[in-house]
Coordinates of C-alpha atoms in Angstrom, one line a residue:
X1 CA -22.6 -14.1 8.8
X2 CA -19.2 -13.8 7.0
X3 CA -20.9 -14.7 3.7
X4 CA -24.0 -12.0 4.7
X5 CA -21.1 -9.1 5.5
X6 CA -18.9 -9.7 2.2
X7 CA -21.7 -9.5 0.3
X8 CA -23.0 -6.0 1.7
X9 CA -19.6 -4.2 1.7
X10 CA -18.2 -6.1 -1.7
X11 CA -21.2 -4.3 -3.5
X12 CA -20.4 -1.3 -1.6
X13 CA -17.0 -1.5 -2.8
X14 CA -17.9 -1.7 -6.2
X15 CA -19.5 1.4 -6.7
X16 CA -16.7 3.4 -4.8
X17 CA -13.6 1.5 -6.7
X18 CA -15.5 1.4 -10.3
X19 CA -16.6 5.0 -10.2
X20 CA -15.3 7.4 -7.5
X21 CA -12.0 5.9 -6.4
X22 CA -11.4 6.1 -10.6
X23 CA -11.8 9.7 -10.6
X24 CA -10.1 10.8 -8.0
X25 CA -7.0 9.1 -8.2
X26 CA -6.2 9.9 -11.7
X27 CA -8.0 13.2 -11.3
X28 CA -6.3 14.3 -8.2
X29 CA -3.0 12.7 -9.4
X30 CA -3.7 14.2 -13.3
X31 CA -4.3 17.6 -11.2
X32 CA -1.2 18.1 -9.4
X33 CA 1.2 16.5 -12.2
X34 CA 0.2 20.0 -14.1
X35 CA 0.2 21.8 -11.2
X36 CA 3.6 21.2 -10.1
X37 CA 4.4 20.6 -14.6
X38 CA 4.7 16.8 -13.7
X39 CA 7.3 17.1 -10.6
X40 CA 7.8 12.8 -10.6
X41 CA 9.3 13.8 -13.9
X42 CA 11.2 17.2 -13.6
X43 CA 12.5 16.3 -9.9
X44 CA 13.1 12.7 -10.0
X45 CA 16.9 13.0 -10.4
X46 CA 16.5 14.9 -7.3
X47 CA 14.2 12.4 -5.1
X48 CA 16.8 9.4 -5.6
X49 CA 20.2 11.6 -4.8
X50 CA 18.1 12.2 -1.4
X51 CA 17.4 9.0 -1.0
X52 CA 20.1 7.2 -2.1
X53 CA 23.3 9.8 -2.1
X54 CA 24.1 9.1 1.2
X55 CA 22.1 6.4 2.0
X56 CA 22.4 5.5 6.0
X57 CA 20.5 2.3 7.9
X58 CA 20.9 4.3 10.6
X59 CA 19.1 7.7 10.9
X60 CA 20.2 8.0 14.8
X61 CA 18.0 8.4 17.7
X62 CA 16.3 11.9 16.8
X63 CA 15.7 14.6 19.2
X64 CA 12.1 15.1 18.1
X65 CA 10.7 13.2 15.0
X66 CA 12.7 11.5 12.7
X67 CA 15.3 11.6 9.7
X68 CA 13.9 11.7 6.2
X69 CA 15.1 8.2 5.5
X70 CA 13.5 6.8 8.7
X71 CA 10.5 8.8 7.6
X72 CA 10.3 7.1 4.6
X73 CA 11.5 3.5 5.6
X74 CA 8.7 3.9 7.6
X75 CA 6.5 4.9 4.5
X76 CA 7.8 2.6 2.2
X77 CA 7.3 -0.2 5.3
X78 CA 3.3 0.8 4.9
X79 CA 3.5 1.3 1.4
X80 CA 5.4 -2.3 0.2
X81 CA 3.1 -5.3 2.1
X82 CA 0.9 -7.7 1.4
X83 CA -0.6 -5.3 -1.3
X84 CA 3.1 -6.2 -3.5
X85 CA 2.1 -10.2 -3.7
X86 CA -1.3 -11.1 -2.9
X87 CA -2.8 -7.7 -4.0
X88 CA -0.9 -7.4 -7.3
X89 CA -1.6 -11.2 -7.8
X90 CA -5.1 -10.7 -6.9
X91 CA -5.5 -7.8 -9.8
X92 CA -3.6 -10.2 -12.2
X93 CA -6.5 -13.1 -12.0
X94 CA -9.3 -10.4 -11.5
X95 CA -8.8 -8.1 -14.7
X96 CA -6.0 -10.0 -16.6
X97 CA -2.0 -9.0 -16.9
X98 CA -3.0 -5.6 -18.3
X99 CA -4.4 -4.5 -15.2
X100 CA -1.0 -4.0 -14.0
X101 CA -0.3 -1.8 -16.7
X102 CA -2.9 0.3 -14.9
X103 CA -1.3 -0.1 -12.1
X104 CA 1.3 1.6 -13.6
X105 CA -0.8 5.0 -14.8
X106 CA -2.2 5.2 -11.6
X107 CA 1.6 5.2 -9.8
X108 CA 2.9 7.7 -12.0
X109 CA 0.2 10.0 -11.7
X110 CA 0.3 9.1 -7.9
X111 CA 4.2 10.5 -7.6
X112 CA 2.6 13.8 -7.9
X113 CA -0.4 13.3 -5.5
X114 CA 2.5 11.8 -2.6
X115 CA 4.5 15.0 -3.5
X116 CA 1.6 16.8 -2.5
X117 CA 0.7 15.1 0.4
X118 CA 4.1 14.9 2.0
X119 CA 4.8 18.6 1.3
X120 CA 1.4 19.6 2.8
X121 CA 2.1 17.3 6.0
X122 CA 5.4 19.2 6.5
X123 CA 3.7 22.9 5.8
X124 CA 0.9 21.9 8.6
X125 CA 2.5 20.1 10.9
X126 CA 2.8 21.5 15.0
X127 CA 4.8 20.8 17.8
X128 CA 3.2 20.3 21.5
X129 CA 4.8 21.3 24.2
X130 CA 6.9 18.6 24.9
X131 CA 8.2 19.7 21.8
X132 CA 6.8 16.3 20.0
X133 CA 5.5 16.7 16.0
X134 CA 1.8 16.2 14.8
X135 CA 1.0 16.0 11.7
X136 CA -1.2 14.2 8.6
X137 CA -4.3 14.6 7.1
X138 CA -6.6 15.9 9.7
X139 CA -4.2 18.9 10.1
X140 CA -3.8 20.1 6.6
X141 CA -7.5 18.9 6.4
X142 CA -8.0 22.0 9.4
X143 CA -6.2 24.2 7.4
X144 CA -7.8 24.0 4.3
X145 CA -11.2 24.4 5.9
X146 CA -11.1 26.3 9.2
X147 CA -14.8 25.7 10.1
X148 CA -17.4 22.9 10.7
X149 CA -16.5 21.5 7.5
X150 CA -13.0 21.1 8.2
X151 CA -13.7 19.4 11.8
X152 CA -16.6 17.4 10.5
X153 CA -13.9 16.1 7.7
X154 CA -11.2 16.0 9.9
X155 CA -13.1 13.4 12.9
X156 CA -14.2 11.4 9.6
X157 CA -10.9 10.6 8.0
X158 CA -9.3 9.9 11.8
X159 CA -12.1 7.6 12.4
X160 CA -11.7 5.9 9.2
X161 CA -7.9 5.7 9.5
X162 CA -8.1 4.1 13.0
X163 CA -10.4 1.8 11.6
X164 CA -8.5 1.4 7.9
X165 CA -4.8 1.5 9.3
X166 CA -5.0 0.4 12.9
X167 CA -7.6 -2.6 12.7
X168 CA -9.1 -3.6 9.1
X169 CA -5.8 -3.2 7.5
X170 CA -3.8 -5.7 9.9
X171 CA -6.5 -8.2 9.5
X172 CA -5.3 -8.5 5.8
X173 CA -1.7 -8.8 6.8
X174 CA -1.8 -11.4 9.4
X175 CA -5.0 -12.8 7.0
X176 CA -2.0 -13.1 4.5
X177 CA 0.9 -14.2 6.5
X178 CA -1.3 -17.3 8.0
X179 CA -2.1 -18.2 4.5
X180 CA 1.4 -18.3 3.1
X181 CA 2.8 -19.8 6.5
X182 CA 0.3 -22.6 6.2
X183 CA 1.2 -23.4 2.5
X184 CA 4.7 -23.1 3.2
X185 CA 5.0 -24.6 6.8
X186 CA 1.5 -26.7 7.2
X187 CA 1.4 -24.0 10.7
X188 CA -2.3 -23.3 11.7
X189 CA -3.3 -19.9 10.2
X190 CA -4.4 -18.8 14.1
X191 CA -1.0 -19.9 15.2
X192 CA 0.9 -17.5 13.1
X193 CA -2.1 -15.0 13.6
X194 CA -1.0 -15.2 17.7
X195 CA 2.8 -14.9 16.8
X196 CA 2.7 -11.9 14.6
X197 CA 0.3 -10.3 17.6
X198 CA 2.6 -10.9 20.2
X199 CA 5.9 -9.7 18.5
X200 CA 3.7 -6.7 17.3
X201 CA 2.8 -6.1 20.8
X202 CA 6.6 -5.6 21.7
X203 CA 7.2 -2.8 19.2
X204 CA 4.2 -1.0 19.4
X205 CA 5.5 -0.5 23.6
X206 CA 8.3 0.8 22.4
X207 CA 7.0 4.2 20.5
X208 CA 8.3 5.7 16.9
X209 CA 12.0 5.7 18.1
X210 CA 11.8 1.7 18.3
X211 CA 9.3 2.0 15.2
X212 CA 12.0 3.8 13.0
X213 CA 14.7 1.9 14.3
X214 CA 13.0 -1.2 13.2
X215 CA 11.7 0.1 9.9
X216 CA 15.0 1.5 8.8
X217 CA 16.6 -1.9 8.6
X218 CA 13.6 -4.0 8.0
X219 CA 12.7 -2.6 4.5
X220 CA 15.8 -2.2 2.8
X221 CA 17.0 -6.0 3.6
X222 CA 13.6 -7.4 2.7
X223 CA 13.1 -5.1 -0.6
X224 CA 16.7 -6.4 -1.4
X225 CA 15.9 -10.0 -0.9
X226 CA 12.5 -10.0 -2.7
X227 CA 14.0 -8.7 -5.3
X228 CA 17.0 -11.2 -6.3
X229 CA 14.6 -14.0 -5.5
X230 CA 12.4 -12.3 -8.3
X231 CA 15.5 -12.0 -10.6
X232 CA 16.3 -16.0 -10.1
X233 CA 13.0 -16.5 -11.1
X234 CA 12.9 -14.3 -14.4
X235 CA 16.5 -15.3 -15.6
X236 CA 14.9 -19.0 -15.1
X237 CA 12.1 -17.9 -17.4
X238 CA 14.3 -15.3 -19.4
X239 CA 12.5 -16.8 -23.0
X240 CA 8.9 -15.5 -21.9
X241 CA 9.5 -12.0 -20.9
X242 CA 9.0 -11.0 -24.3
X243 CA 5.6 -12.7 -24.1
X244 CA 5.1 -11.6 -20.8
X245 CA 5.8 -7.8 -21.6
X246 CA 3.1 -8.1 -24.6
X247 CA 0.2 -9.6 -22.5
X248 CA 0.5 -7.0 -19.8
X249 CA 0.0 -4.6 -23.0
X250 CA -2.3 -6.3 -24.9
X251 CA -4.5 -7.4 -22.3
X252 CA -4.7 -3.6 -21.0
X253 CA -6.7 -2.6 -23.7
X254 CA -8.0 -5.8 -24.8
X255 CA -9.0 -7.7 -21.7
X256 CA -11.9 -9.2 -22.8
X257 CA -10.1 -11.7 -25.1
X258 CA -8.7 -13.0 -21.7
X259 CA -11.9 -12.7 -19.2
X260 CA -14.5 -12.9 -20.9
X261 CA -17.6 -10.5 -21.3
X262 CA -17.7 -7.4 -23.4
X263 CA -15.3 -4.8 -23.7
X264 CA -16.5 -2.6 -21.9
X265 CA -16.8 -4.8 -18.6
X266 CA -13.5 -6.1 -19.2
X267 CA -11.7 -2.8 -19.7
X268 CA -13.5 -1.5 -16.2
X269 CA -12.8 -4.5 -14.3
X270 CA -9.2 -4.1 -15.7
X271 CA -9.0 -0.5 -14.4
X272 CA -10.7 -1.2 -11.0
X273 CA -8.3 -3.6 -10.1
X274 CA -5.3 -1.8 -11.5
X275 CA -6.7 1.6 -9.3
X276 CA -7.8 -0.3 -5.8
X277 CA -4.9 -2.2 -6.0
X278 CA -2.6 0.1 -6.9
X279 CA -3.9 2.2 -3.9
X280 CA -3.6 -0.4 -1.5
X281 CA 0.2 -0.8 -2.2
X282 CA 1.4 2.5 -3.0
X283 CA -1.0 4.5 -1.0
X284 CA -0.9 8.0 -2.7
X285 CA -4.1 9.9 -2.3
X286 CA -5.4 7.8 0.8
X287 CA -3.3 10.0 3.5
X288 CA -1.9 7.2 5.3
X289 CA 2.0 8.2 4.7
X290 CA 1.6 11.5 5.2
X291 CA 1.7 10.8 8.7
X292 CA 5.3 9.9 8.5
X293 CA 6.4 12.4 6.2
X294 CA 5.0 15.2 8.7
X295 CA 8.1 13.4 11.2
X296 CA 11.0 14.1 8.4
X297 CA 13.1 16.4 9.9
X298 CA 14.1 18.1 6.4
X299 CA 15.3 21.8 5.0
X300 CA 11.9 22.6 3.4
X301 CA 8.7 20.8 2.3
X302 CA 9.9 19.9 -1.0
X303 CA 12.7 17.9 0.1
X304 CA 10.0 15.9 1.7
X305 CA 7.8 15.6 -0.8
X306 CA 10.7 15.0 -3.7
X307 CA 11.5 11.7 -1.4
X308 CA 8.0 10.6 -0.7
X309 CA 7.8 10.3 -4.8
X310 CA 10.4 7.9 -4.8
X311 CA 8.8 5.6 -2.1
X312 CA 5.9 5.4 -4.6
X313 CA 8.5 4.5 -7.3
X314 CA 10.1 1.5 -5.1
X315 CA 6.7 0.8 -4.3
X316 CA 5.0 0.1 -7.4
X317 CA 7.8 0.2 -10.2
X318 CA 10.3 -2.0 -8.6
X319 CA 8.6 -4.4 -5.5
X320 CA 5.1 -4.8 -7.5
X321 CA 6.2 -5.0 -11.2
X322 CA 8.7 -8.2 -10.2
X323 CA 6.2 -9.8 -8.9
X324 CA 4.1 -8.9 -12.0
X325 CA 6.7 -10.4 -14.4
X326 CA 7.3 -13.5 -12.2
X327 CA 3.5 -14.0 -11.5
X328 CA 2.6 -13.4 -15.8
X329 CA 5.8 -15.3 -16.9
X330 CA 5.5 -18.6 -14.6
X331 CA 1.4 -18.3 -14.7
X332 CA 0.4 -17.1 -18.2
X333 CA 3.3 -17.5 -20.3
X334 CA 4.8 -20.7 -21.9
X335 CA 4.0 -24.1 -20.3
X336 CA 2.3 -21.6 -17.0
X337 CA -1.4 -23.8 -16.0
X338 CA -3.3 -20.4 -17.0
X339 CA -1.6 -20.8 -20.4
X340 CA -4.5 -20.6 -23.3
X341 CA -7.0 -20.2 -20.8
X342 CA -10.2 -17.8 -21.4
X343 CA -13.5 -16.9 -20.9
X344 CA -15.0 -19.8 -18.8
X345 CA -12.5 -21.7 -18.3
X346 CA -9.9 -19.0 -17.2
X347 CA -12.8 -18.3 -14.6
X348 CA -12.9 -21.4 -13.4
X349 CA -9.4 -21.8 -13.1
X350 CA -9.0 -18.7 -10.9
X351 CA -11.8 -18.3 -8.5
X352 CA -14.4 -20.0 -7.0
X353 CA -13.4 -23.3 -4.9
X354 CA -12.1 -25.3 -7.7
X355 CA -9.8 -22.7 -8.4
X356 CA -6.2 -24.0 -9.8
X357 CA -4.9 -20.6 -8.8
X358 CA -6.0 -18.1 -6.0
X359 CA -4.5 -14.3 -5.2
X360 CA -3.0 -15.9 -2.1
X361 CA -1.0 -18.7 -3.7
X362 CA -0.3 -17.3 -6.6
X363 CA 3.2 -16.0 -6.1
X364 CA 4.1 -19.1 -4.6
X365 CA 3.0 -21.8 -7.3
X366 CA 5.0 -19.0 -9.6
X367 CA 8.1 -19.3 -7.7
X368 CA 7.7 -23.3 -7.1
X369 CA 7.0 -23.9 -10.8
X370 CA 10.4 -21.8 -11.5
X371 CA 12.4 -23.7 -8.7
X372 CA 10.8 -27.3 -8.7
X373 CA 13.3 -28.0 -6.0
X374 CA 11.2 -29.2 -2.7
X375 CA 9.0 -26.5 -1.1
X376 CA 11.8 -23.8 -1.6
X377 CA 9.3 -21.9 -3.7
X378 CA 6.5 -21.8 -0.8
X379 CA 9.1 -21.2 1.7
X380 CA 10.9 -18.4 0.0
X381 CA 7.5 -16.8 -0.6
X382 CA 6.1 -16.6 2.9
X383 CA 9.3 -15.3 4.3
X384 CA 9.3 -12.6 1.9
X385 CA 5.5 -12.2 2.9
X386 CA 6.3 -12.1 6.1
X387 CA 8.5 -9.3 6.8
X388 CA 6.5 -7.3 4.0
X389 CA 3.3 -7.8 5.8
X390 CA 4.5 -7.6 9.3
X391 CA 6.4 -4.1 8.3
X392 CA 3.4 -3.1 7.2
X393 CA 1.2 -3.5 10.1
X394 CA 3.7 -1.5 12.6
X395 CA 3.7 1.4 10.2
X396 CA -0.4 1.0 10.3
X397 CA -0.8 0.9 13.6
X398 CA 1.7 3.6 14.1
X399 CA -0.8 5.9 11.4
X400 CA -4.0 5.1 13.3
X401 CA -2.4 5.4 16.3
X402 CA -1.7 8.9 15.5
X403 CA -5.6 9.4 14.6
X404 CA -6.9 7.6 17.8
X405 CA -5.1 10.2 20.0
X406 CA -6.2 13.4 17.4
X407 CA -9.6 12.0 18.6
X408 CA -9.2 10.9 22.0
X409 CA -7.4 14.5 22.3
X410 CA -4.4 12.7 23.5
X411 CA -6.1 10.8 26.1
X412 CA -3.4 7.4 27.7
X413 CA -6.8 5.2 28.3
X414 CA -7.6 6.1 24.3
X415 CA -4.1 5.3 23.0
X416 CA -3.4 2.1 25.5
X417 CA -7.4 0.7 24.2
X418 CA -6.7 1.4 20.7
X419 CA -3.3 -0.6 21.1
X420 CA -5.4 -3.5 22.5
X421 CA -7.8 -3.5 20.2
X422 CA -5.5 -3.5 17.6
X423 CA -3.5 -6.5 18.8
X424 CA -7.0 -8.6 18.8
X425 CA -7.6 -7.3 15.4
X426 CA -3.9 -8.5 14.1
X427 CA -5.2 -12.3 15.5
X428 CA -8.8 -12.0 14.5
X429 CA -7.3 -11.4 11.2
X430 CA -5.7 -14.8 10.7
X431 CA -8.6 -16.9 11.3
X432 CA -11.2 -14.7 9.2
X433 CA -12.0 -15.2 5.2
X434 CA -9.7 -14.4 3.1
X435 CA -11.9 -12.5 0.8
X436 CA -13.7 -11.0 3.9
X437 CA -10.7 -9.2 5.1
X438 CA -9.5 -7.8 1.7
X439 CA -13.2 -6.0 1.1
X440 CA -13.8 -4.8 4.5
X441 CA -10.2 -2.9 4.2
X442 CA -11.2 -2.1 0.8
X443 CA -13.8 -0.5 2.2
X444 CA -12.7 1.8 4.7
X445 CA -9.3 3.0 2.4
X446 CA -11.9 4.1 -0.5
X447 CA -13.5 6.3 3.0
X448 CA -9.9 8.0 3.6
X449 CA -9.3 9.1 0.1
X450 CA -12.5 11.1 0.1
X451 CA -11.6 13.8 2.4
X452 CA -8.2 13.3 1.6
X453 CA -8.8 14.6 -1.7
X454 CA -11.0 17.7 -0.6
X455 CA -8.5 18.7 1.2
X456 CA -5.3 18.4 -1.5
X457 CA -7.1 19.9 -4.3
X458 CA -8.4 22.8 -1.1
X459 CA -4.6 23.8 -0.6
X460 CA -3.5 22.6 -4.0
X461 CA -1.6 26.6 -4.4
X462 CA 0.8 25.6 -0.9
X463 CA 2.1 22.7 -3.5
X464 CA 2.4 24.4 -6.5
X465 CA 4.7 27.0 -4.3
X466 CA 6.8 24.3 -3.1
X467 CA 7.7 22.8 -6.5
X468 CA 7.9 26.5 -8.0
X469 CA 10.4 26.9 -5.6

C-alpha cells in the first residue's frame, strides 16, 4: 500500500514541483523584488539592526501576541528543520551540488516574497474580543477577494495547512529524527517517534506563551551549535572548498556531466530540487510564517516584514549552505566515496537499496568521515537533527493549529481533536517510509502556495506601500 500511495502522489509531485511550483516562486518572488525595487537588498542593513541590535532571548510574557523576535524565533523554528540536513542533502544526491546554487536564487528572490507576506499578515490581521490576534493567509486571502472566491480559497489553503503543517509535515520530522537517532544511538525509530510525541504533547498544552518561550531559546542555541560543528568540519577540509565552491557552480548549469541524461533533464531536475527544497526550508511563498509574523507586536508592517527577510537569510544562506559545503566537501570533493562518480554509477551510489549514500545519512557519514573519532559524527548529527526537527514541528502544529480553529470557527472539540490527531501523526511518522513521508508533505506544501500566491500578487499595491514608505 505504501509503495501504491508514493507512486500516485510522487508523480503528482512532479508535475506541480517541475512546472508550477517553478513559476510561482521565482515569479512571485521576481514580482515583488521590482515591486518593492528589490527590498532584501535596499533594506537588509535594516532587517539585521532589528534583529540583532538589541538582540534579547527573552521577549517577556506579552500582553496579547508576541515580540518581533519571538515572532520570528518562532518562524525561523519552522523555517530551519529537517529541510537544513536531510532536505538540502536530499537535493544534493537528486540534482547534483549545483542544485544548491538554485537553492540560492530561489532564497534571494524569496526575501522579497516573505517581506510581502509578513507585511500583509500584519495589514490584515484582527483582534477578538478577548483581545487575542488572528492572522495569516486566509485573512489577507479574504481581503483580497471579498466574495465566494475568497472563502472558497480561504477553506482550501486552511485545509491544506492543517493537513501540510499540523499532520504531513511532522511525519517528516519525527520520520527524520528516528532515522538519525537510530544511526546514531541503534534506538528503534518508533521509540523515538513516541518520545518526540509525548514531549510535544507537553508544549502544545501550554499555548503560544509556552510556544514563544520555547522557541526563543531553542533556535538561537541550536543555529549556534550547528554552526561551529559545520565550521570544525570545513577547517578539517579547508583544501577542498575551492573545489567545492566550483562544483556547486559548475554543476548548476552543467549537471548532466554529474547525473547523467541530457541537459535538459539534468538542468530541470537540478532546478526542481533547488525550488521544492528550498521551499520546504525557507518557506517563502507557502504562507506558513505568516502566521507568526501576524503575532509581532511591531510599529508598522514593514518592520515586520524587513525581519521576516532576515529569517529567510539565516534560513537558507547561513543553516543550509554549511551543510551544503560540509555535505559537497566530505561527499564529492577529494578522497569523498562520491568522488569521480557519474552517470550510472553515481546513481547507483545514491539511491536505490544499494545506495552508499542516502538524503538521511548523508550529513552524518559527512561529519563522521571529517571526525573519524568513534560515532561522534552520528551523534553530533542527530542532536543537531533533533532540536531542528523537534522546533520545527511545535511551530507547525502551532500554524495548522491556527487554520483548524479558522475552520472549526473556534470550536474547543475542533482544536483539542486536531491536537490529538496531530500527536498520532508525530508517531505515525517514525515508523512510515522514508521516501513516503517526504512526498506526501511535498504534496500538500505545493497545495498552500497556490492560493497563497493569488492572494500576494491580489494585494501586491498594500506591499509596495509598505516598502515605499
Amino acid at each position: 500500500m505504501q509503495e501504491t500511495l508514493l507512486n500516485i502522489v510522487a508523480k503528482a509531485n512532479a508535475y506541480l514541483s517541475d512546472y508550477i511550483l517553478i513559476i510561482l516562486l521565482v515569479g512571485v518572488g521576481l514580482f515583488f523584488s521590482i515591486k518593492t525595487r528589490f527590498v532584501q537588498v535596499r533594506c537588509f542593513g535594516e532587517g539585521m539592526k532589528a534583529v540583532f541590535g538589541n538582540l534579547k532571548f527573552r521577549g517577556g510574557k506579552q500582553t496579547s501576541g508576541l515580540s518581533s523576535f519571538q515572532a520570528l524565533a518562532t518562524a525561523i523554528a519552522a523555517q530551519v528543520g529537517t529541510g537544513n540536513i536531510v532536505g538540502a542533502s536530499g537535493a544534493i544526491l537528486i540534482g547534483g551540488p549545483g542544485a544548491i546554487f538554485w537553492m540560492w536564487i530561489i532564497a534571494f528572490l524569496g526575501m522579497a516574497t516573505i517581506y510581502a507576506e509578513a507585511v500583509l499578515a500584519q495589514e490584515t490581521r484582527i483582534k477578538d474580543e478577548n483581545d487575542e490576534i488572528h492572522g495569516g493567509p486566509v485573512y489577507y486571502i479574504k481581503k483580497a477577494f471579498p466574495n465566494g472566491f475568497g472563502t472558497f480559497l480561504s477553506i482550501f489553503f486552511a485545509v491544506a495547512a492543517v493537513l501540510a503543517l499540523g499532520f504531513m509535515g511532522s511525519m517528516v520530522q519525527s520520520n527524520s529524527i528516528g532515522e538519525t537517532c537510530n544511526t546514531a544511538f541503534g534506538i528503534p525509530t518508533w521509540v523515538m517517534g513516541a518520545v518526540v510525541a509525548a514531549i510535544a504533547a507537553i508544549i502544545f498544552i501550554g499555548g503560544v506563551q509556552r510556544l514563544a518561550s520555547v522557541t526563543e531559546k531553542i533556535v538561537p542555541i541550536m543555529a549556534l551549535l550547528y554552526i561551529i560543528g559545520g565550521l570544525v568540519i570545513l577547517c578539517i577540509r579547508i583544501k577542498f572548498i575551492p573545489e567545492t565552491i566550483g562544483m556547486i557552480f559548475k554543476y548548476a548549469f552543467t549537471p548532466s556531466a554529474l547525473i547523467g541524461g541530457g541537459i535538459g533533464y539534468a538542468l530541470k531536475t537540478a532546478i526542481s530540487q533547488g525550488a521544492k527544497r528550498g521551499l520546504f526550508s525557507n518557506e517563502a511563498g507557502m504562507g506558513s510564517t505568516p502566521h507568526a509574523h501576524a503575532m509581532a507586536n511591531v510599529a508598522k508592517p514593514h518592520d515586520q516584514g524587513v525581519a521576516a527577510m532576515i529569517g529567510v537569510f539565516i534560513d537558507t544562506f547561513v543553516v543550509l549552505t554549511m551543510t551544503a559545503l560540509v555535505v559537497v566537501s566530505c561527499l564529492y570533493a577529494g578522497n569523498g566515496p562520491l568522488a569521480g562518480l557519474a552517470g550510472d554509477a553515481y546513481a547507483a551510489a545514491t539511491s536505490g537499496a544499494e545506495a552508499i549514500v542516502s538524503k538521511t545519512n548523508a550529513m552524518q557519514q559527512a561529519f563522521t568521515l571529517a571526525l573519524p573519532i568513534g560515532n561522534l559524527g552520528n551523534i553530533f548529527v542527530a542532536i543537531c537533527l533533533f532540536f531542528f526537527a523537534f522546533s520545527t514541528i511545535l511551530s507547525w502544529n502551532f500554524f495548522g493549529k491556527l487554520n483548524a480553529q479558522y475552520l472549526t470557527k473556534n470550536s474547543k472539540v475542533g482544536t483539542i481533536l486536531y491536537a490529538v490527531i496531530s500527536i498520532v501523526f508525530i508517531f505515525i511518522g517514525s515508523i512510515l517510509s522514508n521516501d513516503l513521508v517526504w512526498e506526501l508533505t511535498d504534496f500538500f506544501n505545493y497545495l498552500m502556495v497556490i492560493p497563497n500566491a493569488i492572494a500576494l500578487i491580489a494585494l501586491y499595491k498594500l506591499v509596495e506601500k509598505a516598502a515605499k514608505k
